[in-house]
mmCIF file of C-alpha atoms in Angstrom:
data_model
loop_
_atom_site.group_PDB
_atom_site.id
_atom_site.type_symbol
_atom_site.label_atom_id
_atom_site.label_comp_id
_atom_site.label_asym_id
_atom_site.label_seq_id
_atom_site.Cartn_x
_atom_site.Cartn_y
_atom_site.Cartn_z
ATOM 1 C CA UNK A 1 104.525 104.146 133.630
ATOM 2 C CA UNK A 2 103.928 106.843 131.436
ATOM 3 C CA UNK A 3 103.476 105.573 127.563
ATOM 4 C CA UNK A 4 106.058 106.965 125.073
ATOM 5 C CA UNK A 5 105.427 107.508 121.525
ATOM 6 C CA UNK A 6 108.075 108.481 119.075
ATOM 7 C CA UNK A 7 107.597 109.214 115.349
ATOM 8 C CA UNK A 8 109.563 110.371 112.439
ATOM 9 C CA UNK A 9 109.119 111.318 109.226
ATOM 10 C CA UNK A 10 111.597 109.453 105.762
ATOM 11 C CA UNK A 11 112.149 111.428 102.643
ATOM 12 C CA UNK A 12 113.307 108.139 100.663
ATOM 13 C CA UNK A 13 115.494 109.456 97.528
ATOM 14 C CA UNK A 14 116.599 107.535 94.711
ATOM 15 C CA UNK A 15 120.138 108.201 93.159
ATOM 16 C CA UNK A 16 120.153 110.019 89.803
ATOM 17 C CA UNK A 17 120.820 108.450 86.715
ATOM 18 C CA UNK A 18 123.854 106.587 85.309
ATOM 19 C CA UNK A 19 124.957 105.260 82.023
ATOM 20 C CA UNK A 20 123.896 102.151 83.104
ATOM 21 C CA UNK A 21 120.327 103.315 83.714
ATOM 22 C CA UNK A 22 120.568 104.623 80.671
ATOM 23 C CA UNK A 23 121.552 101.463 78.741
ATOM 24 C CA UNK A 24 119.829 98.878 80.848
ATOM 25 C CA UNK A 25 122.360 97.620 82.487
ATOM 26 C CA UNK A 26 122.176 95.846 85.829
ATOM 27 C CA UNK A 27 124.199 97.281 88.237
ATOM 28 C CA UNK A 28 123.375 95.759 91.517
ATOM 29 C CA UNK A 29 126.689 95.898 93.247
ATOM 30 C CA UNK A 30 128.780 98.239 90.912
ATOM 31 C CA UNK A 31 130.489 101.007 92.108
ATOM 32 C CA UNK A 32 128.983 103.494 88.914
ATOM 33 C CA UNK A 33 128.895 107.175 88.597
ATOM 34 C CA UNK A 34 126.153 109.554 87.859
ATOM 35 C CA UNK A 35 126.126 110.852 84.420
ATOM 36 C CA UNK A 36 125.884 114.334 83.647
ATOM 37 C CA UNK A 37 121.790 113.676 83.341
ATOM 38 C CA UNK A 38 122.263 112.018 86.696
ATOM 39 C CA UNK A 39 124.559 114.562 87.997
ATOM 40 C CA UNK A 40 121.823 117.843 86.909
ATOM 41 C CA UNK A 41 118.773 115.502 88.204
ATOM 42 C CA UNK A 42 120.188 115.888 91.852
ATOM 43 C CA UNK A 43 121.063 119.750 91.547
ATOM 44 C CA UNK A 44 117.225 119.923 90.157
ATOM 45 C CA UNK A 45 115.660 119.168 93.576
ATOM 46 C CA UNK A 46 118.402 120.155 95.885
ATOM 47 C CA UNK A 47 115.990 123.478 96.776
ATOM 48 C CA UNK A 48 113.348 121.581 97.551
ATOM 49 C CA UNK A 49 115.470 118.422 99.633
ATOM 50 C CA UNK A 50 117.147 121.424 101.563
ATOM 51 C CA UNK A 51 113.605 122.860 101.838
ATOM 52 C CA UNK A 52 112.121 119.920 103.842
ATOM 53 C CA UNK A 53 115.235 120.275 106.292
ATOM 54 C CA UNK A 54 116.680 116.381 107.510
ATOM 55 C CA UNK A 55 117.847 116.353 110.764
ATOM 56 C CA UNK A 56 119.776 112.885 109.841
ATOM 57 C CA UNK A 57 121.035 112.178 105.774
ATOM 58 C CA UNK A 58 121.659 108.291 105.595
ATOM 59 C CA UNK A 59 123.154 107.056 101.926
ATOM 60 C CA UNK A 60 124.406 103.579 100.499
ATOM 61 C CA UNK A 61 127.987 103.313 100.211
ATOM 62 C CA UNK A 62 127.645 103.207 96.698
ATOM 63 C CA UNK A 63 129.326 106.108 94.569
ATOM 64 C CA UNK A 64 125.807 106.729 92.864
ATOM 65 C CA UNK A 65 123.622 107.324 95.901
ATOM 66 C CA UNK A 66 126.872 109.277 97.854
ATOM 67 C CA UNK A 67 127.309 111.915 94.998
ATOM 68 C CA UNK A 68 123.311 112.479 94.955
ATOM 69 C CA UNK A 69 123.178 112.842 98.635
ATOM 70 C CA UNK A 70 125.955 115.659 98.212
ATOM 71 C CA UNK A 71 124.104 117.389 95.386
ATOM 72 C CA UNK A 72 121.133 117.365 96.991
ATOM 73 C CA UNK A 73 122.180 118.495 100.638
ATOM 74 C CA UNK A 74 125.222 120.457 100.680
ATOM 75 C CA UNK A 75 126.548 121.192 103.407
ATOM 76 C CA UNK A 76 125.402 118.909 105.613
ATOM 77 C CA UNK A 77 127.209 115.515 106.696
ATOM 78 C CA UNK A 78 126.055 112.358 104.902
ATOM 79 C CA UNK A 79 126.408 109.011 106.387
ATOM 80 C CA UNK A 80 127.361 106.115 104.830
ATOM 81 C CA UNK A 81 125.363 102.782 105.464
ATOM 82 C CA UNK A 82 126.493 99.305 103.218
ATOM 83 C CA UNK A 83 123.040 97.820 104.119
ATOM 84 C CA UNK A 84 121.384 100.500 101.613
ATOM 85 C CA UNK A 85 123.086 98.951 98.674
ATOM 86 C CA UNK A 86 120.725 97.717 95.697
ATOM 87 C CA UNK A 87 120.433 93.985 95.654
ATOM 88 C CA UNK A 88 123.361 91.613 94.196
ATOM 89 C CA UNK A 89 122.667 90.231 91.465
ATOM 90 C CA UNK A 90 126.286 88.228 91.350
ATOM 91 C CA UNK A 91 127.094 86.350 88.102
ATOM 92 C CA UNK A 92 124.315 88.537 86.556
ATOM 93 C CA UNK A 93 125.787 91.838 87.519
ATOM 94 C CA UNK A 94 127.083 94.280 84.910
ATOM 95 C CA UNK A 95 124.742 91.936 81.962
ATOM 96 C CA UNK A 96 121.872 93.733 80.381
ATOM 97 C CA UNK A 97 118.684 93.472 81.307
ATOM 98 C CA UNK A 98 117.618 91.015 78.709
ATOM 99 C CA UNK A 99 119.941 88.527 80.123
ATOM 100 C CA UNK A 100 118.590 88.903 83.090
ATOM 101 C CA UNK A 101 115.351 88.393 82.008
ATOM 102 C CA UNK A 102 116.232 85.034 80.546
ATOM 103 C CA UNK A 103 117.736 83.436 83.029
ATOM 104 C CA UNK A 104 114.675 84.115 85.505
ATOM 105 C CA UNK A 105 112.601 82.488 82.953
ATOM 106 C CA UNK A 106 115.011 79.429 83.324
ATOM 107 C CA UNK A 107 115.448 79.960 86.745
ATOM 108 C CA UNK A 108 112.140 80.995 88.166
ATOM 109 C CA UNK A 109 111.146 78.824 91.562
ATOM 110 C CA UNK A 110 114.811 77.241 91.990
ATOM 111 C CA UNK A 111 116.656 79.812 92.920
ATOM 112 C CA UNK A 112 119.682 77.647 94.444
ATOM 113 C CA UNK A 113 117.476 76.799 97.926
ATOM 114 C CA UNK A 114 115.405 79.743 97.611
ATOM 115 C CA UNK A 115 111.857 79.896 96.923
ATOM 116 C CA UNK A 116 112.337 83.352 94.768
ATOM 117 C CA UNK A 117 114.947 83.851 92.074
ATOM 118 C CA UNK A 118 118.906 84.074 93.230
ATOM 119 C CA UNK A 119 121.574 84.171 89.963
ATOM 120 C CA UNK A 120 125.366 82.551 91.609
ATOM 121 C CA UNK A 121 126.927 84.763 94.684
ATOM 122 C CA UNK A 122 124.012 87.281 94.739
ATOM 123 C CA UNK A 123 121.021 87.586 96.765
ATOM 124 C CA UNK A 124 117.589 86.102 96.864
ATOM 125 C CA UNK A 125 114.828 88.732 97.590
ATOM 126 C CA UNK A 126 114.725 87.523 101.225
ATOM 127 C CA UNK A 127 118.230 88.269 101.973
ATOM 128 C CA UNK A 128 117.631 91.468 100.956
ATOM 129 C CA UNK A 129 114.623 92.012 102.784
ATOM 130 C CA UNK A 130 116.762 90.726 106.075
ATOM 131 C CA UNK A 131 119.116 93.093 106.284
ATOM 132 C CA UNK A 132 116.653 95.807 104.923
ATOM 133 C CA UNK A 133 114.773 95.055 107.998
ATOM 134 C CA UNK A 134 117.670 94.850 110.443
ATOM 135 C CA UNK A 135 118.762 98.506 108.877
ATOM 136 C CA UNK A 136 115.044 99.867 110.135
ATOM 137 C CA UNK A 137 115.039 98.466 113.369
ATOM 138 C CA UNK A 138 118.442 99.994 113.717
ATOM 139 C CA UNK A 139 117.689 103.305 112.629
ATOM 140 C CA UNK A 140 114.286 103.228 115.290
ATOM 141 C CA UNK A 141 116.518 101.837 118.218
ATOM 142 C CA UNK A 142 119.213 105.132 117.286
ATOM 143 C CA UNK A 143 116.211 107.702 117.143
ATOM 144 C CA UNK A 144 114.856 106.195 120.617
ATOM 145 C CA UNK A 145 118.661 106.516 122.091
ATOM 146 C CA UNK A 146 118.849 110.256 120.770
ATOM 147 C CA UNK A 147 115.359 111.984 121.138
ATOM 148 C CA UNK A 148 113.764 110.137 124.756
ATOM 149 C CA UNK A 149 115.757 113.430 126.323
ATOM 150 C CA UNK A 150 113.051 115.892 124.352
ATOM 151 C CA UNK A 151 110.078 117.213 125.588
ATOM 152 C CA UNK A 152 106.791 116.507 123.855
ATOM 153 C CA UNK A 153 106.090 118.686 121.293
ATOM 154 C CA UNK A 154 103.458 120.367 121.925
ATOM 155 C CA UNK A 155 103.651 123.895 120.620
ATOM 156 C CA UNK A 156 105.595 122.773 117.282
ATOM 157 C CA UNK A 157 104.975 119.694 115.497
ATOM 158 C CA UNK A 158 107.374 119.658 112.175
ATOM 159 C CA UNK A 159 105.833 118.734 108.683
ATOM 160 C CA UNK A 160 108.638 118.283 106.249
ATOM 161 C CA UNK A 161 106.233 117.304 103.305
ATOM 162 C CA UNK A 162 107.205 118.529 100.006
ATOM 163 C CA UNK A 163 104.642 119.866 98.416
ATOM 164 C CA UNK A 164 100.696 119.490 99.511
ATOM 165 C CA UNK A 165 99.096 116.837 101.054
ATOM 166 C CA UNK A 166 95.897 116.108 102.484
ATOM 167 C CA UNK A 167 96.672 113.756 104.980
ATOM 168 C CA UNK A 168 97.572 115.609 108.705
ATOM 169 C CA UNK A 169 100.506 115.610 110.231
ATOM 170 C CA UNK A 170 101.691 112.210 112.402
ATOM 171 C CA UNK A 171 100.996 113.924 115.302
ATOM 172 C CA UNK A 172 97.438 114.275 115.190
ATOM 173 C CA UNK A 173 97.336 110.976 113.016
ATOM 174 C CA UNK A 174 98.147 109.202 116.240
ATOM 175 C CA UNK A 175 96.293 111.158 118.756
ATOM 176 C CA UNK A 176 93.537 109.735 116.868
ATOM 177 C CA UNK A 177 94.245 106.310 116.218
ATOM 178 C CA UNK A 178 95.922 105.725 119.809
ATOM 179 C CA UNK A 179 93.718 101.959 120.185
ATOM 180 C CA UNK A 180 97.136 100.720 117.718
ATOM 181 C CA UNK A 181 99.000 101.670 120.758
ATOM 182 C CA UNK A 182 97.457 99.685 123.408
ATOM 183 C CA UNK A 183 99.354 100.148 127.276
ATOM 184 C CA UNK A 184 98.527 98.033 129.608
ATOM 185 C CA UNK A 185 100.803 99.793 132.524
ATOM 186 C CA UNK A 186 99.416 103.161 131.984
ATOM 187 C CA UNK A 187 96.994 104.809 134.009
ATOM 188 C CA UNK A 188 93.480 105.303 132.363
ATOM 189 C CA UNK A 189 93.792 109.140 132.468
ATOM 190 C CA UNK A 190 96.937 109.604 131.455
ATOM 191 C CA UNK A 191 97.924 110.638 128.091
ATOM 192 C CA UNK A 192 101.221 109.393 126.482
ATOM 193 C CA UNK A 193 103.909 111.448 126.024
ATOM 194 C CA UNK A 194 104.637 111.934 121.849
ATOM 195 C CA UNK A 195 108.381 112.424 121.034
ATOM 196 C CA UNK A 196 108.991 114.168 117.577
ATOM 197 C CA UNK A 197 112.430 112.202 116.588
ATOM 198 C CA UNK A 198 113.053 114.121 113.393
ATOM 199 C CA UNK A 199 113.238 113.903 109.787
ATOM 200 C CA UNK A 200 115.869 111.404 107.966
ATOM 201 C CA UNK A 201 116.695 111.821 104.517
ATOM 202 C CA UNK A 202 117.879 108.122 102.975
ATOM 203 C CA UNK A 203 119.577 108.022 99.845
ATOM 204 C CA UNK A 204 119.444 104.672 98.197
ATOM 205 C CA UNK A 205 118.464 102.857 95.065
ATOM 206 C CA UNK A 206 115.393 101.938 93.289
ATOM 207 C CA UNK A 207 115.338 97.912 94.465
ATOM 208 C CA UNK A 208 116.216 98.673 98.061
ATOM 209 C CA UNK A 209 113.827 101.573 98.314
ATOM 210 C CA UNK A 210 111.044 99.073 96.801
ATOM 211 C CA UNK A 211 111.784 96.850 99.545
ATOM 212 C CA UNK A 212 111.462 99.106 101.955
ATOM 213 C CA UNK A 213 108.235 100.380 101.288
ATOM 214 C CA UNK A 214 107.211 96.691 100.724
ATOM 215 C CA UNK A 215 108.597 95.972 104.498
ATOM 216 C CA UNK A 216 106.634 99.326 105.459
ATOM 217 C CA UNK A 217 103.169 98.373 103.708
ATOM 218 C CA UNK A 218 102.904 94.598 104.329
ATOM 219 C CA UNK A 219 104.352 94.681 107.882
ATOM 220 C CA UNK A 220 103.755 97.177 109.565
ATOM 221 C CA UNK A 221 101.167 96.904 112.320
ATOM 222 C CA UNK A 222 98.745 99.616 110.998
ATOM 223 C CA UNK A 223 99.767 101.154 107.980
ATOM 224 C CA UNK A 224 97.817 104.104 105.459
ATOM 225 C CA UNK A 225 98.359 105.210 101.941
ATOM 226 C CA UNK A 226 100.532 103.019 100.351
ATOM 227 C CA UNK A 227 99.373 102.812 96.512
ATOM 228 C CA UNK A 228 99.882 99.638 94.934
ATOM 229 C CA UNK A 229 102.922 101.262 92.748
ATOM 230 C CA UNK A 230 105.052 101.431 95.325
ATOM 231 C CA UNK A 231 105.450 98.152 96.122
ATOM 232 C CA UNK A 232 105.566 97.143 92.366
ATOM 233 C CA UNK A 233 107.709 99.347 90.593
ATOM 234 C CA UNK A 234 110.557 101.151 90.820
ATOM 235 C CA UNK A 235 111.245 104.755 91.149
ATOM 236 C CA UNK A 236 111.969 107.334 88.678
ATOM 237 C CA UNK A 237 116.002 108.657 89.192
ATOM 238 C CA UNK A 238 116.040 111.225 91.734
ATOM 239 C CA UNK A 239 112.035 110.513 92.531
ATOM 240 C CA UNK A 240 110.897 111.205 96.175
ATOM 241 C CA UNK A 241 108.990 109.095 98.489
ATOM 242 C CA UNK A 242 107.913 110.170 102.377
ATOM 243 C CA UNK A 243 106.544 108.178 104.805
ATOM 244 C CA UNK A 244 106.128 109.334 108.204
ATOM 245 C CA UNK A 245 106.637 106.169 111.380
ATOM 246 C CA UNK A 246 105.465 106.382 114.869
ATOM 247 C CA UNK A 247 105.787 103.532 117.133
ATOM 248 C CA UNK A 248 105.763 102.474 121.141
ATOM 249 C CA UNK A 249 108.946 103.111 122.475
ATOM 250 C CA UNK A 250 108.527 99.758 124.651
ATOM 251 C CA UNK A 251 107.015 97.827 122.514
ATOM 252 C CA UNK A 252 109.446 97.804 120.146
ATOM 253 C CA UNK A 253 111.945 97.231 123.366
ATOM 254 C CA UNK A 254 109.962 93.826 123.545
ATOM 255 C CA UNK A 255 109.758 93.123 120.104
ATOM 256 C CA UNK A 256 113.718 93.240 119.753
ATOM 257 C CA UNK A 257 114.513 91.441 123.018
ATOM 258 C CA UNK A 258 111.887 88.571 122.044
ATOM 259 C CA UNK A 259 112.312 88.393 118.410
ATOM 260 C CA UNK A 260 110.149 88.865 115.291
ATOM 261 C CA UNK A 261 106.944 87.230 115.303
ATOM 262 C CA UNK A 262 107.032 85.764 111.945
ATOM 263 C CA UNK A 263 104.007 85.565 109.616
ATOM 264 C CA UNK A 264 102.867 82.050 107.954
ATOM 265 C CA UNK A 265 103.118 83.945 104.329
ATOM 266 C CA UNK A 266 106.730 82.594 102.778
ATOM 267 C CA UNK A 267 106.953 85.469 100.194
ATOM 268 C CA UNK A 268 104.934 88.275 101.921
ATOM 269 C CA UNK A 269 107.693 90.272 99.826
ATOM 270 C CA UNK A 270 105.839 89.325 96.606
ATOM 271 C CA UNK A 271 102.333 89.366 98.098
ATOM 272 C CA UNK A 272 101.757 86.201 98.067
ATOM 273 C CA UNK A 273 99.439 84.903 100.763
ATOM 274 C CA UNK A 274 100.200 80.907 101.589
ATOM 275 C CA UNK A 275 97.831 79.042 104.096
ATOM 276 C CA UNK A 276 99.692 77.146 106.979
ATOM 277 C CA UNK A 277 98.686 73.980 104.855
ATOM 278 C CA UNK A 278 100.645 74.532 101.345
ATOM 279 C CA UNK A 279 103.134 76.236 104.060
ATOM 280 C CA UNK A 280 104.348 73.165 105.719
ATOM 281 C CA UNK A 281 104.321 71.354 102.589
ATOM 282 C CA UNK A 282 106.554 73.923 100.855
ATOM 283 C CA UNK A 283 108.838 74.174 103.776
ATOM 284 C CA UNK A 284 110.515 70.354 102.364
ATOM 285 C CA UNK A 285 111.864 72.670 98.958
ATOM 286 C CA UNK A 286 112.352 76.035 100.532
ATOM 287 C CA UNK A 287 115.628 75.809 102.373
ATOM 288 C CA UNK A 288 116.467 79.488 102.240
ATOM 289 C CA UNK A 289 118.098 80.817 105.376
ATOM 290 C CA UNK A 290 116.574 84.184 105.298
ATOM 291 C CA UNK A 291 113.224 82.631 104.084
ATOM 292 C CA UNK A 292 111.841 83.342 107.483
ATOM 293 C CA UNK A 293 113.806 86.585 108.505
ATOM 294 C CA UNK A 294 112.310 88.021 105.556
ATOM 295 C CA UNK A 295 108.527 87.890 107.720
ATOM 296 C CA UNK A 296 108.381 90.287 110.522
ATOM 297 C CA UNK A 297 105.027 91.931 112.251
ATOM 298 C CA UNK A 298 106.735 95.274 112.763
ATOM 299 C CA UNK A 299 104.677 97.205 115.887
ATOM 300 C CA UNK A 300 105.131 100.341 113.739
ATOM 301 C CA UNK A 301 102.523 102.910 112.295
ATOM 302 C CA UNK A 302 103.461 104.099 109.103
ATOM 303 C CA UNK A 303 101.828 106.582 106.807
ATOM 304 C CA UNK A 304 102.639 106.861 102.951
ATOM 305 C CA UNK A 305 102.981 110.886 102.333
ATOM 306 C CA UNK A 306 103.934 111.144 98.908
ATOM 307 C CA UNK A 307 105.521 108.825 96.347
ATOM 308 C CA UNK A 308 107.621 109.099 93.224
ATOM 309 C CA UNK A 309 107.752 112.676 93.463
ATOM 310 C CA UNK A 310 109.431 114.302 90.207
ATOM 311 C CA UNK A 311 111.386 117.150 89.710
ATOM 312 C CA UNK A 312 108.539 117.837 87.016
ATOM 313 C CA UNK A 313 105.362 117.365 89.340
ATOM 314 C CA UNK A 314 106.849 120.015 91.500
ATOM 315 C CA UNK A 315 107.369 122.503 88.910
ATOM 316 C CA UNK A 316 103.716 121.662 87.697
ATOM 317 C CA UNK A 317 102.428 121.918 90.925
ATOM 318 C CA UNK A 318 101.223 118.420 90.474
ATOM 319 C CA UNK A 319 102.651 117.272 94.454
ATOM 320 C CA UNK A 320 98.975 117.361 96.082
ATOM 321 C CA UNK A 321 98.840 113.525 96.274
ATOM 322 C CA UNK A 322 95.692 112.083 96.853
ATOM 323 C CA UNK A 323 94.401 109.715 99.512
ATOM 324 C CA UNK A 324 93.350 106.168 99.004
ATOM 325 C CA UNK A 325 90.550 103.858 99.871
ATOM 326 C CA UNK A 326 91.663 100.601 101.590
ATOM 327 C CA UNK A 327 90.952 99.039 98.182
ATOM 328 C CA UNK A 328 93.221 100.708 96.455
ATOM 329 C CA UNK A 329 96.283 100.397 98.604
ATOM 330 C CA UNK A 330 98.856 97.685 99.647
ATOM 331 C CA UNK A 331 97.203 97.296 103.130
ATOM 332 C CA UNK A 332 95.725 93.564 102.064
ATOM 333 C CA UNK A 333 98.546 91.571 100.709
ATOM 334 C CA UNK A 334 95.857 89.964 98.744
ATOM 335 C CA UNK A 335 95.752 92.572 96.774
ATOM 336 C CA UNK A 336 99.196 93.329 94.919
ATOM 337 C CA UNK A 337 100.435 90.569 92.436
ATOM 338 C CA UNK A 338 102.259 87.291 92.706
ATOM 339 C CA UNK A 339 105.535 88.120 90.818
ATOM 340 C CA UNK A 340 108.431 89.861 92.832
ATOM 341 C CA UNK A 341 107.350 92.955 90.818
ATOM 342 C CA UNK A 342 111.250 93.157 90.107
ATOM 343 C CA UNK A 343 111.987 95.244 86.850
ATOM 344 C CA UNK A 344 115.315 93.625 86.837
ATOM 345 C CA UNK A 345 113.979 90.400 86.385
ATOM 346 C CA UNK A 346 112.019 91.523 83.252
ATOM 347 C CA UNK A 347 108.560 93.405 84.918
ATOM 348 C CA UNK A 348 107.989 95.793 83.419
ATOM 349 C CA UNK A 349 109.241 93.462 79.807
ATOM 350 C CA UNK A 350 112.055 96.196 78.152
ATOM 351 C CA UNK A 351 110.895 98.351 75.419
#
């Protein structure tokens, strides 16, 4: 059987600013509107969104994301997806930020039978990262489905990078790292078949993209160029992140039909590393039911492009981001700090 591989590239695009980004409000669920900063943030970058041509524009069903979306893609036709929605923060939603950062220092390690924070009716961080997960797998199984008809592409191989960059194209990124694709049906000789599946533009919000790129970069079966930042912090309004994913089309087949094969590390979302000793003691106080969703070994490649792109680094010319060394990246979770990194519950403190 001849060995498929499909890859894509993600232009990852948070929603322009609000009033409530402006005043520091959490907004989680809320239904807000982009301010006139927000609104002129979008219509800033639209040449260069429309420049990198998505086949596919994917947005939360939030009014925020929806109207950047617009700005930044007219004409084309912009889905609507709820599971892209910023986390809920329930009771805590609407509060300032300061409030917020009280009650986690009240609150840190209960979290109602969850291991990480959770304020009343919202979400722990491994709810989120559930259905953030289910939303990628998803969004792979729709691209397989739709692009398996194509040809290889051979004689054009689409790079929809804004800006510079001195990493190649996925393409040639997998021809030469094809040992991450191992096939035991394939014949010696033959070379597998590489399906380009497009480029999808996702509109979404700063938590949700941070947990993304956190599924990405701690899960992913090989993964390159993920600085530590973007697992940590949130982006700027209207900041750009592109990540390009290749991955066996049947072995993500089996992975789906058999399940995830979940890691021993209870917050891998926080970078936490916990041996399978502390683990089984821990697992008599953590009675969260997406405590173990939250762990998948994704068989995915994915490579970090560019992150946080501004509307101001492109007009300086400042896109050409630069590699990193192993040491430098998210690739070890040992490496990126213990806290959930979450700016909503007081990282960075408020100024």
């Amino acid at each position: 059987m001849t060995q498929k591989i499909l890859y894509f590239y993600l232009t990852l695009l948070r929603h322009g600013e609000t009033y409530e980004n402006k005043y520091q409000v959490i907004q989680g669920h809320l239904d807000t509107d982009l301010s006139e900063v927000g609104l002129e943030q979008a219509r800033s970058i639209r040449m260069h969104i429309n420049g990198s041509k998505p086949d596919v524009v994917i947005s939360s069903d939030l009014k925020r994301a929806i109207f950047t979306a617009y700005e930044v893609t007219d004409p084309f036709v912009v889905e609507v997806e709820s599971r892209l929605r910023e986390r809920n923060f329930g009771s805590l939603t609407g509060h300032p930020r300061s409030e917020v950062q009280k009650f986690t220092e009240t609150n840190s390690k209960i979290g109602y039978e969850c291991d990480g924070w959770r304020s009343i009716g919202g979400e722990c961080i491994h709810e989120m990262a559930n259905r953030t997960h289910n939303f990628l797998l998803d969004l792979c199984s729709r691209l397989v489905k739709t692009n398996m008809k194509h040809a290889d592409v051979s004689r054009h191989d689409p790079f929809p990078i804004i800006g510079p960059s001195h990493l190649q194209p996925m393409k040639k990124l997998i021809s030469k790292n094809l040992d991450i694709f191992p096939n035991d049906n394939a014949d010696a000789t033959e070379l597998p078949i590489f399906i380009y599946a497009g480029h999808v533009l996702i509109v979404g919000h700063g938590g949700w993209i941070r947990q993304f790129l956190r599924l990405l970069a701690f899960h992913s079966k090989y993964k390159e160029n993920f600085p530590k930042n973007c697992v940590n912090s949130v982006m700027n309004n209207c900041g750009i992140c592109q990540v390009g994913v290749a991955f066996d089309t049947n072995s993500l087949k089996s992975y789906q039909e058999n399940g995830c094969e979940v890691s021993t590390s209870p917050l891998p979302v926080f970078g936490d590393v916990i041996h399978n000793e502390s683990f089984t003691n821990m697992k008599k106080v953590n009675q969260c039911p997406y405590f173990r969703l939250a762990n998948p070994s994704l068989p995915l490649m994915t490579i970090c492009y560019q992150f946080n792109i501004t509307k101001s680094m492109l007009e300086k010319h400042q896109v050409d981001y630069p590699t990193f060394s192993t040491q430098e990246t998210c690739s070890q979770e040992k490496n990126i700090s213990t806290d959930d990194g979450d700016e909503y519950a007081g990282y960075p403190p408020n100024k």
